[in-house]
Structure formats: structure tokens, C-alpha cells
Amino acid sequence: MSWPELRKECLILEDEAVLALNKPAGISVTGERHDTDIVEMAAAQGETLYPVHRIDKVTSGLVLLAKELPAHGVLTRQFNKRTAQKAYLAVTASTGLPDRGVIDLPLSVGRKNRVRIAAPRESIRRAGDTWLVDEQDVLAGKNYPSVTEFATVARTDSHTVLALRPITGRRHQIRVHLAWIGHPIVGDPLFDRTGAFERTHLHSWRLTLDAPWRPNGLLELEAEPGADFWQPVAESVTADPRQLLSSASELMADTTPTAH
């Protein structure tokens, strides 16, 4: 897909300061080695864009890019201060997750730059609906406190649909957190070796940020998942995807982001 085609087909919002896209899975945002990315594609057509945040190449959904540096600074500071409100959707290749839960597991970077939990797998324990490790079990070296909250949107005999709120924003956070508690995301090349599905079923769904230049002072963005996202549960979940999104919205509205 060319940049003009991608820009037109995936556009969610554009104003004088920002561009928001509903990115397909399989396209990088920026900085991927040996790969063409959105920023590079735009630059080749004479358009300069500054990524406000990143989502993985394998993840679909909402991507926000700034068209000017002042707006970029205003927005990225909110990610750094963890005041940006983010929500994702995921389909896990598992069952048994509670209606709501918290994954409070520190991350570290291991061999070959792979993100992992900064503790032995066997030390992860579940206390109620929270997964955590005791402080004495955290491995020596640099680690990063990381928290993901989730709510269950739908269940089938073999899969679970989740709405997730990453309180921290670490690289691969949602993917690693779910995999290490035994609930990997369907199609994740890091953790799902079955090859049963063509894409990773993780979607950047919602983003809310302060935006002083907007009439109401806010950017409230939503990217609806495509039919390919729902494929693992399409035959088992009777609700229309829009009904599932409505349920996910209610579940997210019922929780207040935890301060960490």
C-alpha cells in the first residue's frame, strides 16, 4: 500500500497539529530495521511526521503522529508522565481469566534484546485477581515496574477477549505480561507457535490526551478493529463486534486507572 492510499484508508482524525491512523497489523510505525515504516513512507512523499507513541509492527490500531514539533512535545510529555489514557483489545489463546485483573510484574531486557519478566517464572503468584512477584524474587539488574489492568469482554471454549489498560507503557508490555501468566495473545510471534492465525490479535483501541489547541482541549480517539481481529472468536461469539465494543467501553468506564 502506498502512503497516499494508507493515509486515506486509515485516517481517523487530522487537524493542523496531528494525524491519527488506524494502522493495519504488519506495518511499522518507525525505526524498524530492514523495514519500511509509516514515518519513512510519509517522508518519501514530502510529509514530515513525528510519532507521539509507538505500537508494535504486529499490533493493529490507533497511532498518533504530530505534524509539528510543539504539539509533539505537548503530547509526548503526557506519555512520559503517564497521564495519557490508553486502552487495547486482545484475544488470548486461553480460558480461565477472571472478569477483572491486574498484572503487576516488572520487566527487564534479556538476551538478544528480548523483553521478559524480571523474575523466575515459578515465582509469579496470583493473589486474588492480581499477578505479582515478591520483591525478594526480582532478579538483580535493571528492571522496570510494569502494570496492566484488564477486563474480560467475551469468552469462548478456547479463547478470551480482553480490554486492557497499560498503566505503564513498556515495550511489549501487554504481550509479555499475558504470556508469562499463561494467557498468550493469539498469533503473537514471540509466544504463540501454533501458526493457526496470520496476525497478532492485539489492537490499539483508544487514546485520550490533553490537546490545548482543540476546541474542547482534548484528543479523544478510537480505532475500531477490523474483521481480521475478531477472526479467532467469530464463530463462537454470538454478539456483533459493535456490541462487544460497547461492552468493553462500559467495562473500561467502570474502572479508574490505578496510580503507580
PDB file of C-alpha atoms in Angstrom:
ATOM      1  CA  MET A   1       0.000   0.000   0.000  1.00  0.00           C
ATOM      2  CA  SER A   2       1.351   3.425  -0.932  1.00  0.00           C
ATOM      3  CA  TRP A   3       1.459   6.285   1.581  1.00  0.00           C
ATOM      4  CA  PRO A   4      -1.420   8.210  -0.066  1.00  0.00           C
ATOM      5  CA  GLU A   5      -3.553   5.038  -0.003  1.00  0.00           C
ATOM      6  CA  LEU A   6      -2.648   4.202   3.589  1.00  0.00           C
ATOM      7  CA  ARG A   7      -3.255   7.772   4.710  1.00  0.00           C
ATOM      8  CA  LYS A   8      -6.684   7.921   3.085  1.00  0.00           C
ATOM      9  CA  GLU A   9      -7.947   4.465   4.045  1.00  0.00           C
ATOM     10  CA  CYS A  10      -6.713   4.511   7.654  1.00  0.00           C
ATOM     11  CA  LEU A  11      -7.402   8.123   8.626  1.00  0.00           C
ATOM     12  CA  ILE A  12      -9.236   8.643  11.929  1.00  0.00           C
ATOM     13  CA  LEU A  13      -8.594  12.330  12.582  1.00  0.00           C
ATOM     14  CA  GLU A  14      -6.484  15.127  11.182  1.00  0.00           C
ATOM     15  CA  ASP A  15      -6.124  18.743  12.223  1.00  0.00           C
ATOM     16  CA  GLU A  16      -3.403  21.357  11.937  1.00  0.00           C
ATOM     17  CA  ALA A  17      -1.235  19.624  14.551  1.00  0.00           C
ATOM     18  CA  VAL A  18      -1.800  15.848  14.428  1.00  0.00           C
ATOM     19  CA  LEU A  19      -2.656  12.873  12.272  1.00  0.00           C
ATOM     20  CA  ALA A  20      -4.315   9.766  13.758  1.00  0.00           C
ATOM     21  CA  LEU A  21      -4.394   6.497  11.824  1.00  0.00           C
ATOM     22  CA  ASN A  22      -5.923   3.048  12.325  1.00  0.00           C
ATOM     23  CA  LYS A  23      -2.767   1.115  11.394  1.00  0.00           C
ATOM     24  CA  PRO A  24      -3.081  -2.384   9.901  1.00  0.00           C
ATOM     25  CA  ALA A  25      -1.103  -5.176  11.550  1.00  0.00           C
ATOM     26  CA  GLY A  26       2.200  -5.787   9.766  1.00  0.00           C
ATOM     27  CA  ILE A  27       3.237  -2.165   9.193  1.00  0.00           C
ATOM     28  CA  SER A  28       5.873  -0.499  11.388  1.00  0.00           C
ATOM     29  CA  VAL A  29       5.441   2.977  12.846  1.00  0.00           C
ATOM     30  CA  THR A  30       9.092   3.995  12.820  1.00  0.00           C
ATOM     31  CA  GLY A  31      12.618   2.777  13.408  1.00  0.00           C
ATOM     32  CA  GLU A  32      12.285  -0.868  12.414  1.00  0.00           C
ATOM     33  CA  ARG A  33      15.451  -2.291  10.860  1.00  0.00           C
ATOM     34  CA  HIS A  34      15.200  -3.595   7.294  1.00  0.00           C
ATOM     35  CA  ASP A  35      11.595  -2.454   7.075  1.00  0.00           C
ATOM     36  CA  THR A  36       9.633   0.389   5.555  1.00  0.00           C
ATOM     37  CA  ASP A  37       7.664   2.305   8.185  1.00  0.00           C
ATOM     38  CA  ILE A  38       4.929   4.949   8.275  1.00  0.00           C
ATOM     39  CA  VAL A  39       7.298   7.825   9.022  1.00  0.00           C
ATOM     40  CA  GLU A  40       9.601   6.800   6.176  1.00  0.00           C
ATOM     41  CA  MET A  41       6.704   6.314   3.753  1.00  0.00           C
ATOM     42  CA  ALA A  42       5.386   9.796   4.545  1.00  0.00           C
ATOM     43  CA  ALA A  43       8.833  11.371   4.258  1.00  0.00           C
ATOM     44  CA  ALA A  44       9.264   9.852   0.796  1.00  0.00           C
ATOM     45  CA  GLN A  45       6.152  11.792  -0.229  1.00  0.00           C
ATOM     46  CA  GLY A  46       7.405  15.037   1.312  1.00  0.00           C
ATOM     47  CA  GLU A  47       5.417  14.837   4.557  1.00  0.00           C
ATOM     48  CA  THR A  48       7.248  15.062   7.885  1.00  0.00           C
ATOM     49  CA  LEU A  49       5.594  13.281  10.816  1.00  0.00           C
ATOM     50  CA  TYR A  50       6.737  12.852  14.421  1.00  0.00           C
ATOM     51  CA  PRO A  51       5.494   9.726  16.263  1.00  0.00           C
ATOM     52  CA  VAL A  52       3.825  10.596  19.550  1.00  0.00           C
ATOM     53  CA  HIS A  53       3.977   6.950  20.655  1.00  0.00           C
ATOM     54  CA  ARG A  54       4.714   3.568  19.131  1.00  0.00           C
ATOM     55  CA  ILE A  55       2.867   0.322  18.800  1.00  0.00           C
ATOM     56  CA  ASP A  56       4.493  -2.885  17.619  1.00  0.00           C
ATOM     57  CA  LYS A  57       4.560  -3.789  13.942  1.00  0.00           C
ATOM     58  CA  VAL A  58       2.385  -6.831  14.678  1.00  0.00           C
ATOM     59  CA  THR A  59      -0.198  -4.732  16.549  1.00  0.00           C
ATOM     60  CA  SER A  60      -3.029  -3.035  14.698  1.00  0.00           C
ATOM     61  CA  GLY A  61      -4.890   0.101  15.641  1.00  0.00           C
ATOM     62  CA  LEU A  62      -4.560   3.652  16.769  1.00  0.00           C
ATOM     63  CA  VAL A  63      -1.337   5.512  16.032  1.00  0.00           C
ATOM     64  CA  LEU A  64      -0.951   9.231  16.724  1.00  0.00           C
ATOM     65  CA  LEU A  65       1.599  11.303  14.838  1.00  0.00           C
ATOM     66  CA  ALA A  66       2.360  15.003  15.207  1.00  0.00           C
ATOM     67  CA  LYS A  67       2.687  17.274  12.201  1.00  0.00           C
ATOM     68  CA  GLU A  68       4.616  19.921  14.150  1.00  0.00           C
ATOM     69  CA  LEU A  69       7.178  19.822  16.965  1.00  0.00           C
ATOM     70  CA  PRO A  70       5.323  21.977  19.542  1.00  0.00           C
ATOM     71  CA  ALA A  71       2.342  19.587  19.502  1.00  0.00           C
ATOM     72  CA  HIS A  72       4.721  16.614  19.604  1.00  0.00           C
ATOM     73  CA  GLY A  73       6.275  17.944  22.803  1.00  0.00           C
ATOM     74  CA  VAL A  74       2.914  18.574  24.486  1.00  0.00           C
ATOM     75  CA  LEU A  75       1.688  15.058  23.684  1.00  0.00           C
ATOM     76  CA  THR A  76       4.816  13.019  24.371  1.00  0.00           C
ATOM     77  CA  ARG A  77       5.181  14.609  27.810  1.00  0.00           C
ATOM     78  CA  GLN A  78       1.827  13.101  28.729  1.00  0.00           C
ATOM     79  CA  PHE A  79       3.093   9.634  27.838  1.00  0.00           C
ATOM     80  CA  ASN A  80       6.247  10.255  29.877  1.00  0.00           C
ATOM     81  CA  LYS A  81       4.165  11.401  32.872  1.00  0.00           C
ATOM     82  CA  ARG A  82       1.678   8.506  32.403  1.00  0.00           C
ATOM     83  CA  THR A  83      -1.293  10.848  32.117  1.00  0.00           C
ATOM     84  CA  ALA A  84      -2.207   9.593  28.641  1.00  0.00           C
ATOM     85  CA  GLN A  85      -5.213   7.262  28.869  1.00  0.00           C
ATOM     86  CA  LYS A  86      -4.732   4.166  26.698  1.00  0.00           C
ATOM     87  CA  ALA A  87      -6.856   1.105  26.050  1.00  0.00           C
ATOM     88  CA  TYR A  88      -6.170  -2.012  23.988  1.00  0.00           C
ATOM     89  CA  LEU A  89      -8.117  -5.069  22.905  1.00  0.00           C
ATOM     90  CA  ALA A  90      -6.642  -8.572  22.755  1.00  0.00           C
ATOM     91  CA  VAL A  91      -7.710 -12.140  22.053  1.00  0.00           C
ATOM     92  CA  THR A  92      -5.881 -14.730  24.137  1.00  0.00           C
ATOM     93  CA  ALA A  93      -5.392 -18.376  23.238  1.00  0.00           C
ATOM     94  CA  SER A  94      -6.705 -19.446  26.641  1.00  0.00           C
ATOM     95  CA  THR A  95      -9.568 -19.522  29.107  1.00  0.00           C
ATOM     96  CA  GLY A  96      -9.858 -19.075  32.854  1.00  0.00           C
ATOM     97  CA  LEU A  97      -9.121 -15.374  33.253  1.00  0.00           C
ATOM     98  CA  PRO A  98     -11.258 -13.508  35.817  1.00  0.00           C
ATOM     99  CA  ASP A  99     -13.774 -10.792  34.983  1.00  0.00           C
ATOM    100  CA  ARG A 100     -11.161  -8.220  36.006  1.00  0.00           C
ATOM    101  CA  GLY A 101      -7.497  -8.486  36.874  1.00  0.00           C
ATOM    102  CA  VAL A 102      -4.203  -6.697  37.374  1.00  0.00           C
ATOM    103  CA  ILE A 103      -0.795  -7.897  36.171  1.00  0.00           C
ATOM    104  CA  ASP A 104       1.831  -6.190  38.322  1.00  0.00           C
ATOM    105  CA  LEU A 105       5.073  -7.713  37.068  1.00  0.00           C
ATOM    106  CA  PRO A 106       8.364  -5.859  36.481  1.00  0.00           C
ATOM    107  CA  LEU A 107      10.022  -6.182  33.083  1.00  0.00           C
ATOM    108  CA  SER A 108      13.665  -6.458  32.090  1.00  0.00           C
ATOM    109  CA  VAL A 109      15.566  -6.895  28.841  1.00  0.00           C
ATOM    110  CA  GLY A 110      17.374 -10.203  28.432  1.00  0.00           C
ATOM    111  CA  ARG A 111      19.476 -11.857  25.773  1.00  0.00           C
ATOM    112  CA  LYS A 112      19.001 -10.734  22.171  1.00  0.00           C
ATOM    113  CA  ASN A 113      17.166  -7.655  23.482  1.00  0.00           C
ATOM    114  CA  ARG A 114      14.141  -9.733  24.430  1.00  0.00           C
ATOM    115  CA  VAL A 115      11.720  -8.315  26.982  1.00  0.00           C
ATOM    116  CA  ARG A 116      10.915 -10.677  29.845  1.00  0.00           C
ATOM    117  CA  ILE A 117       9.559 -10.647  33.378  1.00  0.00           C
ATOM    118  CA  ALA A 118      12.341  -9.625  35.772  1.00  0.00           C
ATOM    119  CA  ALA A 119      11.856 -12.706  37.952  1.00  0.00           C
ATOM    120  CA  PRO A 120      11.817 -16.507  37.588  1.00  0.00           C
ATOM    121  CA  ARG A 121       8.593 -17.736  36.036  1.00  0.00           C
ATOM    122  CA  GLU A 122       7.919 -20.002  39.003  1.00  0.00           C
ATOM    123  CA  SER A 123       7.966 -17.017  41.375  1.00  0.00           C
ATOM    124  CA  ILE A 124       4.925 -15.407  39.734  1.00  0.00           C
ATOM    125  CA  ARG A 125       1.937 -15.832  42.021  1.00  0.00           C
ATOM    126  CA  ARG A 126      -1.710 -14.892  41.933  1.00  0.00           C
ATOM    127  CA  ALA A 127      -3.192 -13.052  44.899  1.00  0.00           C
ATOM    128  CA  GLY A 128      -6.916 -12.766  44.265  1.00  0.00           C
ATOM    129  CA  ASP A 129      -7.095 -11.325  40.757  1.00  0.00           C
ATOM    130  CA  THR A 130      -3.610  -9.786  40.795  1.00  0.00           C
ATOM    131  CA  TRP A 131      -0.478 -11.448  39.405  1.00  0.00           C
ATOM    132  CA  LEU A 132       2.749 -10.343  41.079  1.00  0.00           C
ATOM    133  CA  VAL A 133       6.155 -11.396  42.361  1.00  0.00           C
ATOM    134  CA  ASP A 134       7.599 -10.760  45.790  1.00  0.00           C
ATOM    135  CA  GLU A 135      10.354  -8.178  45.975  1.00  0.00           C
ATOM    136  CA  GLN A 136      12.971 -10.713  47.017  1.00  0.00           C
ATOM    137  CA  ASP A 137      12.305 -12.708  43.823  1.00  0.00           C
ATOM    138  CA  VAL A 138      13.039  -9.837  41.434  1.00  0.00           C
ATOM    139  CA  LEU A 139      16.283 -10.523  39.583  1.00  0.00           C
ATOM    140  CA  ALA A 140      19.290  -8.293  40.135  1.00  0.00           C
ATOM    141  CA  GLY A 141      19.951  -5.694  37.465  1.00  0.00           C
ATOM    142  CA  LYS A 142      17.890  -3.078  35.722  1.00  0.00           C
ATOM    143  CA  ASN A 143      14.160  -3.682  35.798  1.00  0.00           C
ATOM    144  CA  TYR A 144      11.074  -1.613  35.100  1.00  0.00           C
ATOM    145  CA  PRO A 145       7.899  -1.651  37.219  1.00  0.00           C
ATOM    146  CA  SER A 146       5.036  -2.504  34.859  1.00  0.00           C
ATOM    147  CA  VAL A 147       1.298  -2.723  35.466  1.00  0.00           C
ATOM    148  CA  THR A 148      -1.525  -3.819  33.156  1.00  0.00           C
ATOM    149  CA  GLU A 149      -5.204  -3.798  34.136  1.00  0.00           C
ATOM    150  CA  PHE A 150      -7.709  -5.865  32.178  1.00  0.00           C
ATOM    151  CA  ALA A 151     -11.393  -6.721  31.941  1.00  0.00           C
ATOM    152  CA  THR A 152     -12.889  -9.744  30.204  1.00  0.00           C
ATOM    153  CA  VAL A 153     -15.211  -8.780  27.342  1.00  0.00           C
ATOM    154  CA  ALA A 154     -16.152 -12.229  25.987  1.00  0.00           C
ATOM    155  CA  ARG A 155     -15.322 -15.902  26.459  1.00  0.00           C
ATOM    156  CA  THR A 156     -15.441 -18.954  24.190  1.00  0.00           C
ATOM    157  CA  ASP A 157     -14.448 -22.560  24.801  1.00  0.00           C
ATOM    158  CA  SER A 158     -10.867 -21.781  23.758  1.00  0.00           C
ATOM    159  CA  HIS A 159     -10.341 -18.001  23.654  1.00  0.00           C
ATOM    160  CA  THR A 160     -10.881 -14.869  25.723  1.00  0.00           C
ATOM    161  CA  VAL A 161     -11.427 -11.301  24.502  1.00  0.00           C
ATOM    162  CA  LEU A 162      -9.907  -8.677  26.803  1.00  0.00           C
ATOM    163  CA  ALA A 163      -9.964  -4.908  27.144  1.00  0.00           C
ATOM    164  CA  LEU A 164      -6.670  -3.768  28.655  1.00  0.00           C
ATOM    165  CA  ARG A 165      -5.274  -0.605  30.161  1.00  0.00           C
ATOM    166  CA  PRO A 166      -1.450  -0.460  30.328  1.00  0.00           C
ATOM    167  CA  ILE A 167      -0.773   1.830  33.284  1.00  0.00           C
ATOM    168  CA  THR A 168       2.889   1.879  32.340  1.00  0.00           C
ATOM    169  CA  GLY A 169       3.950   1.867  28.711  1.00  0.00           C
ATOM    170  CA  ARG A 170       6.878  -0.530  28.379  1.00  0.00           C
ATOM    171  CA  ARG A 171       7.947  -2.192  25.150  1.00  0.00           C
ATOM    172  CA  HIS A 172       5.961  -5.411  24.537  1.00  0.00           C
ATOM    173  CA  GLN A 173       4.326  -4.954  27.953  1.00  0.00           C
ATOM    174  CA  ILE A 174       0.882  -6.405  27.245  1.00  0.00           C
ATOM    175  CA  ARG A 175       2.277  -9.254  25.149  1.00  0.00           C
ATOM    176  CA  VAL A 176       4.835 -10.314  27.781  1.00  0.00           C
ATOM    177  CA  HIS A 177       2.503  -9.853  30.743  1.00  0.00           C
ATOM    178  CA  LEU A 178      -0.217 -12.058  29.272  1.00  0.00           C
ATOM    179  CA  ALA A 179       2.191 -14.725  28.013  1.00  0.00           C
ATOM    180  CA  TRP A 180       4.040 -15.064  31.315  1.00  0.00           C
ATOM    181  CA  ILE A 181       0.840 -15.627  33.303  1.00  0.00           C
ATOM    182  CA  GLY A 182      -0.124 -18.360  30.844  1.00  0.00           C
ATOM    183  CA  HIS A 183      -2.502 -16.465  28.546  1.00  0.00           C
ATOM    184  CA  PRO A 184      -0.606 -15.582  25.344  1.00  0.00           C
ATOM    185  CA  ILE A 185      -2.175 -13.432  22.649  1.00  0.00           C
ATOM    186  CA  VAL A 186      -3.363 -15.376  19.608  1.00  0.00           C
ATOM    187  CA  GLY A 187      -0.854 -15.196  16.747  1.00  0.00           C
ATOM    188  CA  ASP A 188       1.898 -13.473  18.739  1.00  0.00           C
ATOM    189  CA  PRO A 189       5.169 -14.491  17.034  1.00  0.00           C
ATOM    190  CA  LEU A 190       7.009 -14.216  20.354  1.00  0.00           C
ATOM    191  CA  PHE A 191       4.797 -16.667  22.251  1.00  0.00           C
ATOM    192  CA  ASP A 192       2.242 -18.442  20.022  1.00  0.00           C
ATOM    193  CA  ARG A 193       3.987 -21.090  17.925  1.00  0.00           C
ATOM    194  CA  THR A 194       0.864 -22.764  16.570  1.00  0.00           C
ATOM    195  CA  GLY A 195       0.745 -20.699  13.365  1.00  0.00           C
ATOM    196  CA  ALA A 196      -3.040 -21.059  13.361  1.00  0.00           C
ATOM    197  CA  PHE A 197      -3.676 -17.374  12.636  1.00  0.00           C
ATOM    198  CA  GLU A 198      -1.989 -14.940  10.282  1.00  0.00           C
ATOM    199  CA  ARG A 199      -1.773 -11.918  12.584  1.00  0.00           C
ATOM    200  CA  THR A 200      -1.257 -10.973  16.219  1.00  0.00           C
ATOM    201  CA  HIS A 201      -4.624 -10.276  17.802  1.00  0.00           C
ATOM    202  CA  LEU A 202      -3.667  -7.164  19.750  1.00  0.00           C
ATOM    203  CA  HIS A 203      -5.276  -3.838  18.845  1.00  0.00           C
ATOM    204  CA  SER A 204      -4.574  -0.270  19.986  1.00  0.00           C
ATOM    205  CA  TRP A 205      -8.153   0.808  20.616  1.00  0.00           C
ATOM    206  CA  ARG A 206      -8.455   4.130  22.454  1.00  0.00           C
ATOM    207  CA  LEU A 207      -6.336   7.126  23.390  1.00  0.00           C
ATOM    208  CA  THR A 208      -7.223  10.275  25.325  1.00  0.00           C
ATOM    209  CA  LEU A 209      -4.813  13.193  25.695  1.00  0.00           C
ATOM    210  CA  ASP A 210      -4.914  16.866  26.582  1.00  0.00           C
ATOM    211  CA  ALA A 211      -4.671  18.978  23.423  1.00  0.00           C
ATOM    212  CA  PRO A 212      -4.736  22.734  24.171  1.00  0.00           C
ATOM    213  CA  TRP A 213      -5.269  23.673  20.522  1.00  0.00           C
ATOM    214  CA  ARG A 214      -8.502  21.660  20.232  1.00  0.00           C
ATOM    215  CA  PRO A 215     -11.878  23.391  20.872  1.00  0.00           C
ATOM    216  CA  ASN A 216     -12.579  21.210  23.932  1.00  0.00           C
ATOM    217  CA  GLY A 217      -8.920  20.872  24.937  1.00  0.00           C
ATOM    218  CA  LEU A 218      -8.903  17.113  24.365  1.00  0.00           C
ATOM    219  CA  LEU A 219      -7.983  14.455  21.843  1.00  0.00           C
ATOM    220  CA  GLU A 220     -10.378  11.540  22.305  1.00  0.00           C
ATOM    221  CA  LEU A 221      -9.549   8.915  19.699  1.00  0.00           C
ATOM    222  CA  GLU A 222     -10.870   5.442  18.923  1.00  0.00           C
ATOM    223  CA  ALA A 223      -9.845   2.925  16.257  1.00  0.00           C
ATOM    224  CA  GLU A 224     -12.360   0.185  15.564  1.00  0.00           C
ATOM    225  CA  PRO A 225     -10.787  -3.247  14.931  1.00  0.00           C
ATOM    226  CA  GLY A 226     -11.246  -4.802  11.514  1.00  0.00           C
ATOM    227  CA  ALA A 227     -12.902  -8.154  10.860  1.00  0.00           C
ATOM    228  CA  ASP A 228      -9.489  -9.859  10.882  1.00  0.00           C
ATOM    229  CA  PHE A 229      -9.060  -9.025  14.570  1.00  0.00           C
ATOM    230  CA  TRP A 230     -12.229 -10.912  15.548  1.00  0.00           C
ATOM    231  CA  GLN A 231     -11.448 -13.991  13.457  1.00  0.00           C
ATOM    232  CA  PRO A 232     -10.438 -16.353  16.330  1.00  0.00           C
ATOM    233  CA  VAL A 233     -13.814 -15.855  18.039  1.00  0.00           C
ATOM    234  CA  ALA A 234     -16.022 -15.073  15.045  1.00  0.00           C
ATOM    235  CA  GLU A 235     -17.759 -18.457  15.021  1.00  0.00           C
ATOM    236  CA  SER A 236     -18.197 -18.719  18.798  1.00  0.00           C
ATOM    237  CA  VAL A 237     -19.209 -15.249  19.961  1.00  0.00           C
ATOM    238  CA  THR A 238     -22.818 -14.517  19.040  1.00  0.00           C
ATOM    239  CA  ALA A 239     -22.641 -10.784  19.757  1.00  0.00           C
ATOM    240  CA  ASP A 240     -21.937  -8.348  16.949  1.00  0.00           C
ATOM    241  CA  PRO A 241     -18.435  -6.815  17.223  1.00  0.00           C
ATOM    242  CA  ARG A 242     -20.029  -3.421  17.876  1.00  0.00           C
ATOM    243  CA  GLN A 243     -21.872  -4.926  20.846  1.00  0.00           C
ATOM    244  CA  LEU A 244     -18.582  -6.287  22.143  1.00  0.00           C
ATOM    245  CA  LEU A 245     -17.011  -2.842  21.790  1.00  0.00           C
ATOM    246  CA  SER A 246     -19.943  -1.347  23.674  1.00  0.00           C
ATOM    247  CA  SER A 247     -19.418  -3.879  26.459  1.00  0.00           C
ATOM    248  CA  ALA A 248     -15.702  -3.112  26.501  1.00  0.00           C
ATOM    249  CA  SER A 249     -16.477   0.609  26.769  1.00  0.00           C
ATOM    250  CA  GLU A 250     -18.725   0.002  29.785  1.00  0.00           C
ATOM    251  CA  LEU A 251     -16.099  -2.150  31.464  1.00  0.00           C
ATOM    252  CA  MET A 252     -13.399   0.467  30.942  1.00  0.00           C
ATOM    253  CA  ALA A 253     -15.695   3.213  32.225  1.00  0.00           C
ATOM    254  CA  ASP A 254     -16.320   1.246  35.413  1.00  0.00           C
ATOM    255  CA  THR A 255     -12.656   1.327  36.408  1.00  0.00           C
ATOM    256  CA  THR A 256     -10.448   4.207  37.413  1.00  0.00           C
ATOM    257  CA  PRO A 257      -6.828   3.932  36.280  1.00  0.00           C
ATOM    258  CA  THR A 258      -4.572   2.869  39.125  1.00  0.00           C
ATOM    259  CA  ALA A 259      -1.845   5.306  40.110  1.00  0.00           C
ATOM    260  CA  HIS A 260       1.661   3.825  40.103  1.00  0.00           C
TER     261      HIS A 260
END
